CSV table of C-alpha atoms in Angstrom, one decimal:
chain,number,residue,atom,x,y,z
A,1,MET,CA,-84.8,54.2,-14.2
A,2,TYR,CA,-82.8,55.7,-11.4
A,3,PHE,CA,-85.9,56.3,-9.8
A,4,PHE,CA,-86.5,52.7,-9.7
A,5,GLN,CA,-82.8,52.0,-8.7
A,6,THR,CA,-83.3,54.1,-5.4
A,7,LEU,CA,-86.9,52.9,-4.4
A,8,SER,CA,-85.2,49.3,-4.4
A,9,LEU,CA,-82.1,50.6,-2.1
A,10,LEU,CA,-84.9,51.8,-0.1
A,11,ALA,CA,-86.9,49.1,0.3
A,12,LEU,CA,-83.7,46.8,1.1
A,13,TRP,CA,-82.7,49.5,4.2
A,14,ALA,CA,-86.3,49.2,5.5
A,15,CYS,CA,-86.2,45.4,5.5
A,16,TYR,CA,-82.6,44.3,6.2
A,17,GLY,CA,-81.1,47.7,7.7
A,18,PRO,CA,-77.7,49.0,6.3
A,19,ALA,CA,-76.0,45.6,6.3
A,20,ALA,CA,-78.2,45.2,3.2
A,21,THR,CA,-76.5,48.0,1.6
A,22,THR,CA,-72.8,47.0,2.0
A,23,THR,CA,-71.4,45.9,-1.2
A,24,PRO,CA,-69.1,42.6,-1.1
A,25,ALA,CA,-66.0,44.9,-1.6
A,26,GLN,CA,-66.9,46.7,1.5
A,27,LEU,CA,-67.1,43.2,3.6
A,28,PRO,CA,-64.1,42.6,5.2
A,29,SER,CA,-62.3,39.4,4.4
A,30,GLN,CA,-62.6,36.3,6.7
A,31,VAL,CA,-59.3,34.8,5.5
A,32,THR,CA,-56.5,35.7,7.5
A,33,PRO,CA,-53.3,36.5,5.0
A,34,VAL,CA,-50.4,34.1,5.6
A,35,SER,CA,-46.7,35.3,4.3
A,36,ALA,CA,-45.3,33.0,2.0
A,37,ARG,CA,-42.2,32.9,4.8
A,38,ALA,CA,-44.7,31.3,7.7
A,39,MET,CA,-46.2,28.5,4.7
A,40,MET,CA,-42.5,27.3,3.9
A,41,THR,CA,-41.0,24.0,6.3
A,42,PRO,CA,-39.0,25.6,9.3
A,43,ALA,CA,-35.4,25.4,8.9
A,44,GLN,CA,-33.6,22.4,9.7
A,45,PRO,CA,-31.3,22.6,12.4
A,46,PRO,CA,-27.5,22.7,11.3
A,47,SER,CA,-25.8,19.6,11.2
A,48,GLN,CA,-23.7,18.3,14.8
A,49,VAL,CA,-20.8,17.4,12.7
A,50,THR,CA,-18.3,19.4,13.2
A,51,PRO,CA,-16.4,19.8,10.0
A,52,VAL,CA,-12.8,18.6,9.9
A,53,SER,CA,-10.2,20.1,7.4
A,54,VAL,CA,-8.3,17.6,5.5
A,55,HIS,CA,-5.0,19.0,6.8
A,56,ALA,CA,-6.7,18.1,10.5
A,57,MET,CA,-7.3,14.4,9.3
A,58,THR,CA,-3.9,14.2,8.1
A,59,THR,CA,-1.6,12.8,10.6
A,60,PRO,CA,1.9,14.6,9.9
A,61,ALA,CA,5.5,12.5,10.5
A,62,GLN,CA,6.5,12.8,13.6
A,63,PRO,CA,10.7,13.4,14.0
A,64,ALA,CA,12.3,10.4,15.7
A,65,LEU,CA,12.3,12.0,19.0
A,66,GLN,CA,9.1,13.6,18.6
A,67,VAL,CA,10.4,17.0,19.4
A,68,THR,CA,8.4,20.1,20.5
A,69,ARG,CA,9.2,23.6,22.1
A,70,VAL,CA,8.7,23.9,25.7
A,71,SER,CA,9.9,27.5,27.5
A,72,ALA,CA,13.9,28.2,28.2
A,73,GLN,CA,15.0,27.2,32.2
A,74,SER,CA,17.6,25.8,33.6
A,75,LEU,CA,17.1,22.9,36.5
A,76,THR,CA,19.4,22.0,39.6
A,77,GLY,CA,19.2,19.4,41.9
A,78,VAL,CA,20.7,15.6,43.4
A,79,PRO,CA,19.6,13.7,40.3
A,80,VAL,CA,18.1,10.0,39.9
A,81,VAL,CA,20.1,8.4,37.3
A,82,ILE,CA,17.4,6.9,34.9
A,83,ASP,CA,19.8,5.0,32.4
A,84,GLY,CA,22.7,6.4,30.6
A,85,ASP,CA,21.0,9.4,28.9
A,86,THR,CA,18.4,10.6,31.1
A,87,VAL,CA,18.3,11.7,34.6
A,88,ARG,CA,15.6,13.2,36.6
A,89,VAL,CA,16.3,16.7,38.7
A,90,ALA,CA,13.9,18.2,40.7
A,91,GLY,CA,11.3,16.1,39.5
A,92,LYS,CA,11.5,17.0,35.9
A,93,LEU,CA,12.5,14.5,33.0
A,94,VAL,CA,15.9,15.3,31.4
A,95,ARG,CA,17.1,13.8,27.9
A,96,LEU,CA,21.0,14.6,27.7
A,97,ASN,CA,21.3,16.2,24.5
A,98,GLY,CA,23.5,14.5,21.9
A,99,VAL,CA,24.3,11.4,23.7
A,100,ASP,CA,23.3,8.2,22.9
A,101,ALA,CA,23.2,5.7,25.1
A,102,GLU,CA,22.5,1.7,25.3
A,103,GLU,CA,19.1,1.4,26.8
A,104,ILE,CA,17.8,-0.4,30.2
A,105,GLY,CA,14.5,-2.4,29.2
A,106,HIS,CA,11.1,-0.6,29.8
A,107,PHE,CA,7.6,-1.6,28.9
A,108,GLY,CA,8.5,-5.0,28.9
A,109,GLN,CA,11.6,-4.3,26.0
A,110,PRO,CA,14.7,-6.1,26.8
A,111,ASP,CA,18.0,-4.5,27.8
A,112,GLU,CA,20.5,-3.4,25.6
A,113,PRO,CA,23.7,-5.2,26.2
A,114,HIS,CA,25.1,-2.3,27.6
A,115,GLY,CA,22.4,-0.1,28.9
A,116,HIS,CA,23.1,-1.1,32.5
A,117,ALA,CA,27.2,0.2,32.4
A,118,ALA,CA,26.1,3.2,30.9
A,119,ARG,CA,23.9,4.1,33.6
A,120,ALA,CA,26.5,3.1,36.8
A,121,ALA,CA,29.0,5.0,34.6
A,122,LEU,CA,26.7,8.4,34.7
A,123,GLN,CA,26.2,7.9,38.4
A,124,ALA,CA,30.1,7.7,38.7
A,125,ILE,CA,30.3,10.7,36.4
A,126,ILE,CA,27.9,12.9,38.5
A,127,GLY,CA,28.7,11.1,42.2
A,128,ILE,CA,26.3,10.0,44.8
A,129,GLY,CA,24.7,12.8,46.2
A,130,ALA,CA,25.7,15.5,44.1
A,131,GLU,CA,24.1,17.6,42.6
A,132,VAL,CA,23.8,18.7,38.8
A,133,HIS,CA,23.1,21.6,36.9
A,134,CYS,CA,21.1,21.2,33.7
A,135,ARG,CA,20.9,24.0,30.9
A,136,LEU,CA,17.6,23.2,29.0
A,137,ASN,CA,17.3,23.9,25.4
A,138,ASN,CA,13.3,24.7,25.1
A,139,GLU,CA,12.9,20.7,23.3
A,140,THR,CA,11.3,18.0,24.8
A,141,ALA,CA,11.9,14.0,23.4
A,142,TYR,CA,9.1,11.8,24.7
A,143,ARG,CA,7.9,14.2,27.5
A,144,ARG,CA,11.7,14.9,28.3
A,145,ALA,CA,13.0,17.9,28.7
A,146,VAL,CA,16.3,18.2,26.6
A,147,GLY,CA,19.7,19.9,28.0
A,148,ILE,CA,23.1,19.4,28.7
A,149,CYS,CA,23.8,18.8,32.1
A,150,PHE,CA,27.1,19.4,34.1
A,151,ASN,CA,28.5,17.8,37.7
A,152,ARG,CA,29.9,20.1,40.6
A,153,GLN,CA,33.3,19.9,38.6
A,154,GLY,CA,31.6,21.6,35.5
A,155,GLN,CA,31.7,18.6,33.8
A,156,ASP,CA,29.4,18.1,30.7
A,157,VAL,CA,28.3,15.0,32.1
A,158,GLY,CA,27.2,13.4,28.7
A,159,ALA,CA,30.4,14.4,27.0
A,160,GLU,CA,32.6,12.5,29.9
A,161,LEU,CA,30.0,9.4,29.4
A,162,ILE,CA,30.9,9.2,25.8
A,163,ARG,CA,34.8,10.0,26.3
A,164,HIS,CA,34.8,6.8,28.5
A,165,GLY,CA,33.4,4.6,26.1
A,166,HIS,CA,30.0,4.2,27.5
A,167,ALA,CA,27.7,5.9,25.0
A,168,LEU,CA,28.2,7.6,21.4
A,169,ASP,CA,28.1,11.2,19.7
A,170,CYS,CA,24.2,11.5,18.3
A,171,GLY,CA,25.0,13.4,15.6
A,172,ARG,CA,21.3,14.6,14.6
A,173,TYR,CA,20.7,16.3,17.9
A,174,SER,CA,24.7,17.3,19.0
A,175,GLY,CA,25.6,18.5,15.1
A,176,GLY,CA,28.7,16.8,15.7
A,177,ARG,CA,30.0,18.1,19.0
A,178,TYR,CA,31.1,15.4,21.1
A,179,ARG,CA,32.0,12.7,18.0
A,180,SER,CA,36.2,13.6,18.1
A,181,LEU,CA,35.5,11.9,22.3
A,182,GLU,CA,34.7,8.8,21.0
A,183,PRO,CA,37.2,6.1,21.9
A,184,ASP,CA,38.8,4.1,19.3
A,185,GLY,CA,36.3,1.2,18.7
A,186,ALA,CA,33.1,2.6,20.3
A,187,ARG,CA,31.0,2.5,17.2
A,188,ALA,CA,31.9,-1.2,16.6
A,189,THR,CA,30.7,-2.1,20.5
A,190,LEU,CA,27.8,0.0,21.2
A,191,ILE,CA,24.6,0.1,19.4
A,192,GLN,CA,23.7,3.3,17.2
A,193,LYS,CA,20.1,4.5,17.4
A,194,PRO,CA,19.1,4.8,13.4
A,195,TYR,CA,17.7,8.2,14.5
A,196,CYS,CA,21.3,9.5,15.2
A,197,GLY,CA,22.8,9.1,12.0
A,198,GLN,CA,26.3,8.4,11.1
C-alpha cells in the first residue's frame, strides 16, 4: 500500500509540480481576518448639548436690592446728585447706604411726591462744586456701589438728609443707625420702600 501511495505522489509531482502536493492546511487563507471591533458600528459623536444641572436651571430668589460683592475702596470727587440717595463720584454711581429717599421718575416711571425735594436737599447738604468722600462697603445695588458719603464738613450726607426730613432710615441695610434722626411725622409724610422694613 505504501508503495502505491508513493508512486501516486511521484506521478502528481511529475505532472503538476510541488503545488499539487500541497495539502489544504498549507494553503494561505484568502480571507483577510477582520476584528470584531472593526465590524462594529462606529461610535456616534457625543451630544452637542451641554448638560445643565437642576441647580443652574433654577433662578435664585433675588434680594430686594440685588446686593452683590465688589472690592472695597473709597472715592473722592465733586459729585453729580442723581436723586436723594444716589450720587455719581469720579464716574461711579454710589447708593447711600441705609438711606430711603423718594424717587425721581426713571425709565418712564412717575416721580414720587418728594423725589425732587430730596435731590435738592442732598445737593444743598453737599454744596455746589464741593467734594465728597465716599467709603464703599463692598456691595452693589442695581449696579451702584454702596457706601457712606461725607461732605467737606465731615458730615454723613445721608444722615443729614434724614435729619432734615427728606428721607427715611432704611433699617434693613442701615441696621437702624439713622432711625433716631427722623423728625416726628416723617414716616407719615414720606413713602417707605417695602424692602426697608419698619
